[in-house]
Amino acid sequence: MTEENQDENKLIAQRREKLTAIRAKRVAFPNDFVKEDTSSDLIKNHEAKTKKELDELAVTAVIAGRIIRMRGPFVVLQDGSGQMQIYINNKSYSDEQAEEIKSFDLGDIIGVHGEMFKTGKGELTLRAATFELLTKSLRPLPDKHKGLTDTEMRYRQRYVDLIVNEESRKIFQTRSRIMRFIRQYFESLDFMEVETPMMQVIPGGATARPFITHHNALDQEMYLRVAPELFLKRLVVGGFERVFELNRNFRNEGLSTRHNPEFTMLEFYQAYARYQDLMDLTENLFRKIAIDIGGSSKVSFQGSEYDFAEPFARLSVTDSIRKYCSVADDTVFASAESVAALANSLEVNFDENWSKGKILMEIFDQKVEAQIDQPTFITEYPIEVSPLARRNEENPEITDRFELIIGGRELANGFSELNDPEDQAERFKEQVAQKDSGDSEAMHFDQDYVTALEYGMPPTAGEGIGIDRLVMLFTDSASIKDVLLFPHMRPQQDPT
RNA sequence: GGGGCGUUAGCUCAGUCGGUAGAGCAGUUGGCUUUUAACCAAUUGGUCGUGCGUUCAAGUCGCACACGCCCCA
């Protein structure tokens, strides 16, 4: 439906007429109302008082909010803190005022001044002595009982969803609380929050397709970052030994219940730490978030129960394949040929030209990951798929790296950092070779990053945590769109 | 990329075998005025996602497209 058609709607036309009448009389959108109280504070301060006590105290209050219910002389106002019932009996006012009360619509924003009292049924209520329409709402609200349930409209018009669906408001309040908690947590560990470029000349830090843009004045191709990693490690070279960044990444990939083209990532780097230290830190962080958000170390998510007081399982990539694909014969992990044969027998789709490590990860991605429900650190990632991670000292085929899987979803990825500049240069060369042979996700060669490593980066461990998926976990949300205020949507069709 | 489901009033949803489009809420008018999904009476409101086709007749059957949701790769 076009805007013009919507404007022809009778419900909107009626409200527009009311607005026109208001404009003729006074300032239609005043901004001088001084709000003094919030509904949650009024409830907190006066809910316990008896009807008689309240009458004797004669508590005055000034609140403002949106009309979300009307029951005869009772009007429910919703403000940023909650809801408060107002009593406006239009027989107690002048004819002109009574007319104005009658003209109020669901959705209008009004300011009210009066005295607090309790109704016959004991509900704390504000008796309006004076009232003022602050903002006329022209569009009708969704169903007062069922709210807005159409998922498409909830995402496209999040503001309407937020007005009428409390659960939706709660998710985003929880999200904000998680973000705040994470900042406090890292600051308490002496990490410094930093901001590094989102527009990069060489996109790096992850194997993913970037968005491309153009800088006009410099006539230069630029990329939206797929990760802040290489800049954060430059800061470790510079001497900031503990840094974190909590902000947006952009990846030019498909949409799904777990993927949005822009998403929020926490990345942090700690000098003189090893990947094992970060696994411990991650366990501790998840446990504390659970307790801060839900008051308990236990979290239920999509039918599963997780207790973050318990230590997380730790399993190597090959052990996880053994366990979840019932592989009895260890020799299958010996060569690329035998791993390819295993992949074939498990009906895993892969490219015959791929290396052993890449095929292993394909088996993991297609057959193992979704089966891992309880919090599990997967370790010993192949070197070919870990171009920025430190090589393991005993086994040169693997890196000192882990990923955290919960509910079949990757939540975090961390490793001891590769700080050998010559090894890093070699790894970049291999990535460039893969890019040249058609892998659009392979990394670019970042010479300045190698130069930085040549100045010397202390032994360091770093990690990224997908914040949207983490919020999904702690709000029991099935889709990433439920935890993004404005998820990416295809444009609506224009019916002309 | 493949498959399934959905799209009807502002919102939430019915709509039988193809035969003049229904309800609740919201809105409008009046009543009531310490209610609690307030209540009582009356009442307005439709490009049935878009397009093409089959048919005497399409919300309903067929095809295509758009958007959304779910599953698979």
Coordinates of C-alpha atoms (C1' of nucleotides) in Angstrom, one line a residue:
Chain A
M1 CA 0.0 0.0 0.0
T2 CA 1.4 3.4 -0.9
E3 CA 1.6 6.3 1.5
E4 CA -1.1 8.1 -0.4
N5 CA -3.5 5.2 0.0
Q6 CA -2.8 5.0 3.7
D7 CA -3.5 8.7 4.0
E8 CA -6.8 8.2 2.4
N9 CA -7.7 5.8 5.3
K10 CA -10.7 7.2 7.2
L11 CA -9.2 6.6 10.6
I12 CA -6.2 8.8 9.6
A13 CA -8.4 11.4 8.0
Q14 CA -10.5 11.7 11.2
R15 CA -7.4 12.3 13.2
R16 CA -6.0 14.8 10.7
E17 CA -9.2 16.8 11.0
K18 CA -8.8 16.9 14.8
L19 CA -5.2 18.1 14.3
T20 CA -6.4 20.8 11.9
A21 CA -8.8 22.0 14.6
I22 CA -6.1 22.1 17.1
R23 CA -3.8 24.0 14.8
A24 CA -6.6 26.7 14.5
K25 CA -6.7 27.1 18.2
R26 CA -3.1 26.9 19.5
V27 CA 0.4 25.6 19.0
A28 CA -0.4 22.0 17.9
F29 CA 3.0 20.5 18.9
P30 CA 4.0 22.3 22.1
N31 CA 7.3 21.6 23.7
D32 CA 7.1 23.5 27.0
F33 CA 5.6 20.7 29.1
V34 CA 7.8 20.0 32.1
K35 CA 7.5 16.4 33.1
E36 CA 8.4 15.8 36.7
D37 CA 7.7 12.1 37.4
T38 CA 7.8 8.7 35.8
S39 CA 5.2 6.0 36.2
S40 CA 7.7 3.5 37.6
D41 CA 8.9 6.0 40.3
L42 CA 5.3 6.8 41.3
I43 CA 4.5 3.1 41.6
K44 CA 7.7 2.4 43.5
N45 CA 7.1 5.3 46.0
H46 CA 3.3 5.0 46.5
E47 CA 2.1 1.5 45.6
A48 CA 2.5 0.3 49.2
K49 CA 0.4 3.2 50.7
T50 CA -3.3 2.6 51.5
K51 CA -6.1 4.5 49.9
K52 CA -6.5 6.5 53.1
E53 CA -2.9 7.3 53.5
L54 CA -2.7 8.6 49.9
D55 CA -5.7 10.8 50.4
E56 CA -4.2 12.3 53.5
L57 CA -0.8 12.9 51.9
A58 CA -2.3 14.6 48.8
V59 CA 0.7 13.6 46.7
T60 CA 0.9 15.7 43.5
A61 CA 2.5 14.3 40.3
V62 CA 3.2 15.5 36.7
I63 CA 3.7 12.8 34.1
A64 CA 3.5 12.5 30.3
G65 CA 3.0 9.6 28.1
R66 CA 1.2 7.9 25.3
I67 CA -2.5 6.8 25.7
I68 CA -2.6 3.1 25.2
R69 CA -5.9 2.2 26.8
M70 CA -9.2 4.0 27.5
R71 CA -11.8 2.6 29.8
G72 CA -14.5 5.2 30.3
P73 CA -12.9 7.9 32.5
F74 CA -9.8 5.8 33.0
V75 CA -6.9 6.3 30.6
V76 CA -3.6 4.3 30.7
L77 CA -0.5 6.3 29.9
Q78 CA 2.7 4.6 28.8
D79 CA 6.0 6.4 29.4
G80 CA 9.6 5.3 29.1
S81 CA 9.5 3.6 32.5
G82 CA 6.2 1.8 32.4
Q83 CA 2.5 2.6 32.7
M84 CA 0.2 4.7 34.9
Q85 CA -3.5 4.9 35.1
I86 CA -5.0 8.4 34.8
Y87 CA -8.5 9.3 35.9
I88 CA -10.1 11.9 33.7
N89 CA -13.9 12.1 34.2
N90 CA -15.0 14.5 31.5
K91 CA -18.0 15.6 33.7
S92 CA -15.6 17.3 36.0
Y93 CA -14.4 19.8 33.5
S94 CA -15.7 22.7 31.4
D95 CA -17.6 21.9 28.2
E96 CA -14.5 22.8 26.2
Q97 CA -12.2 20.6 28.2
A98 CA -14.8 17.7 28.0
E99 CA -14.8 18.0 24.3
E100 CA -11.0 17.8 24.2
I101 CA -11.0 14.7 26.4
K102 CA -13.5 13.1 24.0
S103 CA -11.3 13.9 21.1
F104 CA -8.3 12.0 22.6
D105 CA -7.3 8.9 20.5
L106 CA -5.3 5.9 21.4
G107 CA -1.7 6.8 20.6
D108 CA -2.0 10.5 21.5
I109 CA 0.7 11.8 23.9
I110 CA -0.6 13.9 26.8
G111 CA 0.8 15.5 29.9
V112 CA -1.1 15.3 33.1
H113 CA -0.8 17.1 36.5
G114 CA -2.9 15.9 39.5
E115 CA -3.0 14.0 42.7
M116 CA -2.3 10.3 43.3
F117 CA -5.1 8.2 44.7
K118 CA -6.2 4.6 44.8
T119 CA -9.4 3.4 43.1
G120 CA -12.1 1.3 44.7
K121 CA -10.3 -1.8 43.3
G122 CA -7.0 -0.6 44.8
E123 CA -5.2 0.6 41.6
L124 CA -2.7 3.4 42.0
T125 CA -4.1 6.2 39.8
L126 CA -3.4 9.8 39.0
R127 CA -6.5 12.1 39.1
A128 CA -6.0 14.7 36.4
A129 CA -6.4 18.2 37.7
T130 CA -5.0 19.6 34.4
F131 CA -4.1 17.9 31.2
E132 CA -2.6 18.9 27.9
L133 CA -2.4 17.2 24.5
L134 CA 1.3 17.3 23.6
T135 CA 1.4 15.3 20.4
K136 CA -1.5 14.2 18.2
S137 CA -1.1 10.7 16.8
L138 CA -2.4 10.4 13.3
R139 CA -2.2 6.7 12.8
P140 CA -4.2 4.0 14.7
L141 CA -2.3 1.6 16.9
P142 CA -2.5 -2.2 16.3
D143 CA -4.9 -4.4 18.2
K144 CA -4.8 -3.6 21.9
H145 CA -4.8 -7.2 23.1
K146 CA -2.7 -9.0 20.5
G147 CA -0.4 -6.1 19.6
L148 CA 1.5 -6.3 16.3
T149 CA 2.2 -10.0 15.4
D150 CA 3.1 -9.8 11.7
T151 CA 6.8 -10.3 11.8
E152 CA 7.4 -8.3 8.6
M153 CA 5.6 -5.2 10.0
R154 CA 7.3 -5.6 13.4
Y155 CA 10.7 -5.4 11.7
R156 CA 9.8 -2.7 9.1
Q157 CA 8.0 -0.5 11.6
R158 CA 9.9 -1.3 14.8
Y159 CA 8.6 1.9 16.4
V160 CA 5.1 0.5 16.3
D161 CA 6.3 -2.9 17.6
L162 CA 8.0 -1.1 20.5
I163 CA 4.9 0.9 21.3
V164 CA 2.6 -2.1 21.6
N165 CA 4.8 -5.2 22.4
E166 CA 6.4 -5.2 25.8
E167 CA 8.4 -8.4 25.0
S168 CA 10.1 -6.5 22.2
R169 CA 10.9 -3.6 24.4
K170 CA 12.4 -6.0 26.9
I171 CA 14.7 -7.6 24.4
F172 CA 16.3 -4.3 23.5
Q173 CA 16.5 -3.2 27.1
T174 CA 18.3 -6.5 27.8
R175 CA 20.6 -6.0 24.8
S176 CA 21.6 -2.5 26.2
R177 CA 22.2 -4.0 29.6
I178 CA 24.4 -6.7 28.1
M179 CA 26.4 -4.1 26.2
R180 CA 26.9 -2.1 29.3
F181 CA 27.9 -5.1 31.4
I182 CA 30.5 -6.2 28.8
R183 CA 32.0 -2.7 28.9
Q184 CA 32.2 -2.7 32.7
Y185 CA 33.6 -6.2 32.7
F186 CA 36.5 -5.4 30.4
E187 CA 37.2 -2.1 32.0
S188 CA 37.4 -3.8 35.4
L189 CA 40.1 -6.0 33.8
D190 CA 42.0 -2.9 32.7
F191 CA 41.0 -3.2 29.1
M192 CA 40.8 0.1 27.1
E193 CA 37.9 0.6 24.7
V194 CA 39.1 1.9 21.3
E195 CA 37.6 2.7 17.9
T196 CA 39.4 1.6 14.8
P197 CA 38.5 2.3 11.1
M198 CA 35.2 0.9 9.7
M199 CA 36.2 2.1 6.3
Q200 CA 39.4 0.3 5.3
V201 CA 41.6 0.4 2.2
I202 CA 42.6 -3.2 2.8
P203 CA 39.8 -5.3 4.3
G204 CA 41.3 -7.8 6.8
G205 CA 40.8 -9.8 9.9
A206 CA 38.4 -12.4 8.6
T207 CA 37.7 -14.5 5.6
A208 CA 34.5 -12.9 4.3
R209 CA 33.3 -10.8 1.3
P210 CA 33.4 -7.1 2.0
F211 CA 31.1 -4.3 1.0
I212 CA 32.8 -1.9 -1.4
T213 CA 32.4 1.8 -1.4
H214 CA 34.2 4.8 -3.0
H215 CA 35.9 7.9 -1.6
N216 CA 35.2 10.6 -4.1
A217 CA 37.9 13.2 -3.0
L218 CA 40.6 10.6 -3.0
D219 CA 39.1 8.7 -5.9
Q220 CA 39.8 5.6 -3.9
E221 CA 38.1 2.2 -3.5
M222 CA 37.3 1.5 0.2
Y223 CA 35.8 -1.4 2.0
L224 CA 33.5 -1.6 5.0
R225 CA 35.4 -3.6 7.6
V226 CA 34.7 -7.3 8.0
A227 CA 36.6 -7.2 11.3
P228 CA 38.7 -4.8 13.3
E229 CA 41.3 -7.4 14.2
L230 CA 44.4 -6.2 12.3
F231 CA 44.0 -2.6 13.7
L232 CA 43.5 -3.8 17.2
K233 CA 46.7 -5.8 17.0
R234 CA 48.5 -2.8 15.7
L235 CA 47.5 -1.1 18.9
V236 CA 49.0 -3.9 20.9
V237 CA 52.2 -3.3 18.9
G238 CA 51.9 0.3 19.9
G239 CA 51.9 -0.7 23.6
F240 CA 48.2 -0.7 24.5
E241 CA 48.4 -4.2 26.0
R242 CA 44.7 -4.7 26.7
V243 CA 42.2 -3.3 24.2
F244 CA 38.6 -4.0 23.1
E245 CA 36.2 -2.8 20.5
L246 CA 32.5 -3.3 20.6
N247 CA 31.0 -2.2 17.3
R248 CA 29.7 -3.0 13.9
N249 CA 31.2 -5.3 11.2
F250 CA 29.9 -5.6 7.7
R251 CA 29.9 -8.8 5.6
N252 CA 28.5 -9.0 2.1
E253 CA 26.7 -12.3 2.5
G254 CA 23.2 -13.8 2.6
L255 CA 20.5 -13.1 5.2
S256 CA 19.3 -15.7 7.6
T257 CA 18.1 -16.2 11.1
R258 CA 21.7 -15.9 12.1
H259 CA 23.1 -13.5 9.6
N260 CA 22.6 -9.8 9.0
P261 CA 24.9 -7.8 6.7
E262 CA 25.8 -5.6 9.6
F263 CA 26.3 -7.1 12.9
T264 CA 27.9 -6.3 16.3
M265 CA 31.1 -7.8 17.3
L266 CA 33.2 -7.6 20.5
E267 CA 36.9 -8.1 19.8
F268 CA 39.5 -7.9 22.6
Y269 CA 43.3 -8.5 22.7
Q270 CA 45.4 -9.2 25.8
A271 CA 49.2 -9.1 25.6
Y272 CA 51.0 -11.8 27.5
A273 CA 48.0 -14.1 27.5
R274 CA 47.4 -17.4 25.7
Y275 CA 44.3 -18.8 24.1
Q276 CA 43.6 -20.9 27.2
D277 CA 43.4 -17.7 29.3
L278 CA 40.7 -16.4 27.0
M279 CA 38.7 -19.6 27.2
D280 CA 38.7 -19.1 31.0
L281 CA 37.8 -15.5 30.6
T282 CA 34.9 -16.4 28.2
E283 CA 33.4 -18.9 30.6
N284 CA 33.6 -16.4 33.4
L285 CA 32.0 -13.6 31.2
F286 CA 29.1 -15.8 30.1
R287 CA 28.5 -16.9 33.7
K288 CA 28.4 -13.3 34.9
I289 CA 26.2 -12.1 32.1
A290 CA 23.7 -14.9 32.8
I291 CA 23.6 -13.8 36.5
D292 CA 23.4 -10.1 35.7
I293 CA 20.6 -10.6 33.2
G294 CA 18.6 -13.4 34.6
G295 CA 19.7 -13.6 38.2
S296 CA 20.9 -17.2 37.7
S297 CA 23.7 -19.0 36.0
K298 CA 21.0 -21.1 34.2
V299 CA 19.7 -20.0 30.9
S300 CA 17.0 -21.5 28.7
F301 CA 17.3 -21.1 25.0
Q302 CA 15.0 -22.6 22.3
G303 CA 14.1 -25.6 24.5
S304 CA 17.6 -26.2 25.8
E305 CA 18.9 -25.5 29.3
Y306 CA 22.5 -24.3 29.9
D307 CA 24.1 -23.8 33.3
F308 CA 27.0 -21.4 32.9
A309 CA 28.2 -22.3 36.4
E310 CA 29.4 -25.5 34.8
P311 CA 32.8 -25.6 33.0
F312 CA 32.4 -25.7 29.3
A313 CA 33.3 -28.8 27.4
R314 CA 36.6 -28.7 25.4
L315 CA 37.0 -30.8 22.3
S316 CA 39.4 -30.7 19.3
V317 CA 38.0 -30.4 15.8
T318 CA 39.0 -34.0 15.0
D319 CA 37.7 -35.3 18.3
S320 CA 34.4 -33.6 17.7
I321 CA 34.2 -35.3 14.3
R322 CA 35.0 -38.6 15.9
K323 CA 32.3 -38.1 18.5
Y324 CA 29.5 -36.7 16.3
C325 CA 30.1 -38.6 13.1
S326 CA 31.0 -41.9 14.8
V327 CA 34.5 -42.2 13.3
A328 CA 36.2 -45.2 14.9
D329 CA 39.4 -45.3 12.8
D330 CA 41.9 -42.5 13.7
T331 CA 43.9 -43.0 10.5
V332 CA 41.3 -41.2 8.4
F333 CA 42.7 -37.9 9.7
A334 CA 46.2 -38.7 8.4
S335 CA 46.0 -37.5 4.9
A336 CA 44.0 -35.2 2.6
E337 CA 42.9 -38.2 0.6
S338 CA 41.5 -40.1 3.6
V339 CA 39.8 -37.0 4.9
A340 CA 38.2 -36.5 1.5
A341 CA 37.1 -40.1 1.5
L342 CA 35.5 -39.5 5.0
A343 CA 33.8 -36.3 3.7
N344 CA 32.4 -38.3 0.8
S345 CA 31.1 -41.1 3.0
L346 CA 29.4 -38.5 5.2
E347 CA 27.9 -36.9 2.1
V348 CA 29.6 -33.6 2.8
N349 CA 29.8 -31.2 -0.1
F350 CA 33.3 -30.0 -0.8
D351 CA 35.8 -29.2 -3.6
E352 CA 38.3 -31.9 -4.4
N353 CA 41.1 -29.3 -4.7
W354 CA 40.7 -28.2 -1.1
S355 CA 43.4 -28.9 1.5
K356 CA 42.9 -31.4 4.3
G357 CA 42.2 -28.7 6.9
K358 CA 39.6 -27.0 4.8
I359 CA 37.8 -30.3 4.1
L360 CA 37.9 -31.1 7.8
M361 CA 36.3 -27.8 8.6
E362 CA 33.6 -28.4 6.0
I363 CA 32.8 -31.7 7.7
F364 CA 32.6 -29.9 11.0
D365 CA 30.4 -27.1 9.6
Q366 CA 28.0 -29.4 7.8
K367 CA 27.8 -32.4 10.2
V368 CA 29.0 -31.5 13.7
E369 CA 28.4 -27.8 14.6
A370 CA 24.6 -28.0 14.7
Q371 CA 24.7 -31.1 16.9
I372 CA 26.7 -29.4 19.7
D373 CA 24.2 -28.0 22.1
Q374 CA 25.9 -27.5 25.5
P375 CA 28.6 -24.9 25.7
T376 CA 31.7 -26.3 24.0
F377 CA 35.1 -25.0 23.1
I378 CA 36.3 -26.5 19.9
T379 CA 40.1 -26.4 19.6
E380 CA 43.0 -27.3 17.3
Y381 CA 41.8 -25.6 14.2
P382 CA 43.7 -26.4 11.0
I383 CA 46.3 -23.8 10.0
E384 CA 45.0 -23.3 6.5
V385 CA 41.7 -21.8 7.8
S386 CA 43.4 -19.8 10.5
P387 CA 45.8 -17.3 8.7
L388 CA 46.1 -15.0 11.7
A389 CA 46.5 -17.6 14.5
R390 CA 49.7 -18.8 16.1
R391 CA 51.0 -22.2 14.9
N392 CA 50.9 -24.9 17.5
E393 CA 54.4 -25.9 18.8
E394 CA 53.9 -29.6 18.7
N395 CA 51.7 -30.0 15.6
P396 CA 52.5 -27.6 12.8
E397 CA 49.2 -28.5 11.0
I398 CA 47.1 -26.8 13.7
T399 CA 46.8 -23.5 15.5
D400 CA 46.4 -22.4 19.1
R401 CA 42.8 -21.5 18.4
F402 CA 39.3 -22.2 19.7
E403 CA 35.7 -21.4 18.9
L404 CA 32.8 -21.5 21.3
I405 CA 29.7 -23.3 20.2
I406 CA 26.4 -23.1 22.1
G407 CA 23.1 -24.4 20.8
G408 CA 24.7 -25.4 17.5
R409 CA 25.8 -21.8 16.9
E410 CA 29.2 -20.2 16.8
L411 CA 29.4 -17.6 19.5
A412 CA 33.1 -16.8 19.8
N413 CA 36.4 -17.3 18.0
G414 CA 39.7 -16.8 19.7
F415 CA 43.4 -17.7 19.5
S416 CA 46.9 -17.0 20.5
E417 CA 48.0 -14.4 17.9
L418 CA 50.5 -15.0 15.2
N419 CA 53.2 -12.5 16.1
D420 CA 56.0 -13.9 13.8
P421 CA 56.1 -11.4 11.0
E422 CA 57.8 -13.8 8.5
D423 CA 55.2 -16.6 9.2
Q424 CA 52.4 -13.9 8.8
A425 CA 53.8 -12.8 5.5
E426 CA 53.8 -16.4 4.3
R427 CA 50.2 -16.9 5.4
F428 CA 49.1 -13.7 3.6
K429 CA 50.8 -15.1 0.5
E430 CA 48.8 -18.3 0.7
Q431 CA 45.6 -16.2 1.1
V432 CA 46.4 -14.2 -2.0
A433 CA 47.0 -17.4 -3.9
Q434 CA 43.6 -18.6 -2.9
K435 CA 42.1 -15.3 -3.8
D436 CA 43.7 -15.6 -7.2
S437 CA 42.3 -19.0 -7.7
G438 CA 38.8 -17.7 -7.2
D439 CA 38.1 -17.7 -3.4
S440 CA 36.3 -14.3 -2.9
E441 CA 36.5 -14.7 0.8
A442 CA 40.3 -15.1 1.0
M443 CA 42.3 -12.3 2.7
H444 CA 44.3 -9.5 1.1
F445 CA 48.1 -9.1 1.7
D446 CA 48.4 -6.3 4.3
Q447 CA 52.0 -5.1 4.1
D448 CA 51.6 -2.5 6.8
Y449 CA 50.3 -5.1 9.2
V450 CA 53.4 -7.2 8.6
T451 CA 55.5 -4.1 9.1
A452 CA 53.8 -3.5 12.4
L453 CA 54.6 -7.1 13.5
E454 CA 58.2 -6.5 12.4
Y455 CA 58.4 -3.8 15.1
G456 CA 57.4 -6.6 17.5
M457 CA 54.1 -7.6 18.9
P458 CA 54.3 -9.1 22.4
P459 CA 52.8 -12.6 22.8
T460 CA 49.1 -11.9 22.7
A461 CA 45.8 -13.7 22.7
G462 CA 42.6 -12.2 21.1
E463 CA 39.0 -13.1 20.6
G464 CA 35.8 -12.1 18.9
I465 CA 32.3 -12.6 20.3
G466 CA 29.2 -12.2 18.2
I467 CA 27.1 -9.9 20.2
D468 CA 23.9 -10.4 18.3
R469 CA 24.0 -14.2 18.8
L470 CA 24.9 -13.7 22.4
V471 CA 21.9 -11.5 22.9
M472 CA 19.8 -14.1 21.1
L473 CA 21.1 -16.6 23.6
F474 CA 20.2 -14.5 26.7
T475 CA 16.8 -13.4 25.4
D476 CA 15.8 -16.8 24.0
S477 CA 15.3 -15.2 20.5
A478 CA 15.1 -17.6 17.5
S479 CA 16.1 -15.0 14.9
I480 CA 18.9 -12.4 14.7
K481 CA 16.2 -10.0 13.4
D482 CA 14.5 -10.2 16.9
V483 CA 17.6 -8.7 18.5
L484 CA 18.4 -6.0 15.9
L485 CA 16.3 -2.9 16.2
F486 CA 16.3 -2.3 12.5
P487 CA 17.2 -5.6 10.7
H488 CA 18.0 -5.5 7.0
M489 CA 14.9 -6.1 4.9
R490 CA 14.3 -6.3 1.2
P491 CA 12.6 -3.2 -0.1
Q492 CA 8.8 -3.4 -0.2
Q493 CA 7.3 -3.7 -3.6
D494 CA 5.8 -0.5 -5.0
P495 CA 2.4 -1.4 -6.4
T496 CA 2.1 1.2 -9.2
Chain B
rG1 C1' 19.9 -22.2 -5.0
rG2 C1' 15.6 -26.1 -3.7
rG3 C1' 11.0 -27.2 -1.1
rG4 C1' 6.8 -25.9 2.1
rC5 C1' 3.5 -22.2 4.3
rG6 C1' 1.6 -17.3 4.4
rU7 C1' -0.4 -12.3 2.3
rU8 C1' -8.6 -10.8 3.2
rA9 C1' -11.0 -3.9 7.1
rG10 C1' -6.3 0.3 10.8
rC11 C1' -4.9 -4.5 14.0
rU12 C1' -5.9 -9.9 15.1
rC13 C1' -8.2 -13.5 12.3
rA14 C1' -12.6 -16.6 9.8
rG15 C1' -14.3 -17.3 4.8
rU16 C1' -17.4 -24.7 3.4
rC17 C1' -18.3 -27.5 -3.0
rG18 C1' -16.3 -21.5 -7.4
rG19 C1' -22.2 -18.2 -6.8
rU20 C1' -23.4 -10.5 -3.9
rA21 C1' -17.1 -10.2 1.9
rG22 C1' -17.5 -11.9 7.9
rA23 C1' -16.2 -11.5 13.3
rG24 C1' -13.5 -9.4 17.6
rC25 C1' -10.8 -5.1 18.7
rA26 C1' -10.1 0.0 17.0
rG27 C1' -13.2 4.1 14.9
rU28 C1' -18.1 7.1 14.8
rU29 C1' -22.9 8.5 17.5
rG30 C1' -25.5 8.2 22.1
rG31 C1' -25.7 6.4 27.3
rC32 C1' -22.9 5.2 31.7
rU33 C1' -18.7 7.5 34.8
rU34 C1' -13.8 4.4 40.7
rU35 C1' -13.1 1.0 35.5
rU36 C1' -9.5 -3.6 34.8
rA37 C1' -9.5 -7.2 27.6
rA38 C1' -14.8 -1.7 31.4
rC39 C1' -20.0 -2.0 30.1
rC40 C1' -25.0 -1.0 27.1
rA41 C1' -27.3 0.5 22.3
rA42 C1' -26.7 1.8 17.3
rU43 C1' -23.3 2.2 13.3
rU44 C1' -19.0 3.3 9.4
rG45 C1' -15.2 0.7 7.2
rG46 C1' -12.8 -4.0 1.6
rU47 C1' -8.1 -2.7 -5.2
rC48 C1' -9.2 -10.1 -0.8
rG49 C1' -0.3 -8.8 -2.1
rU50 C1' 0.5 -7.8 -7.9
rG51 C1' -0.3 -9.5 -12.9
rC52 C1' -2.1 -13.0 -16.4
rG53 C1' -5.2 -17.1 -17.3
rU54 C1' -9.6 -20.9 -16.8
rU55 C1' -14.9 -20.1 -16.1
rC56 C1' -21.5 -17.6 -17.3
rA57 C1' -19.1 -16.5 -12.4
rA58 C1' -12.6 -16.4 -8.8
rG59 C1' -10.9 -14.3 -2.0
rU60 C1' -11.6 -19.6 -3.5
rC61 C1' -8.8 -23.1 -9.3
rG62 C1' -4.0 -22.6 -12.5
rC63 C1' 0.6 -19.9 -13.9
rA64 C1' 4.1 -16.0 -13.0
rC65 C1' 6.1 -12.3 -9.9
rA66 C1' 6.8 -9.5 -5.1
rC67 C1' 7.5 -9.6 0.1
rG68 C1' 7.6 -12.5 4.7
rC69 C1' 8.2 -17.0 7.7
rC70 C1' 10.0 -22.2 8.2
rC71 C1' 13.1 -26.3 6.5
rC72 C1' 17.1 -28.1 3.4
rA73 C1' 21.9 -27.1 0.7

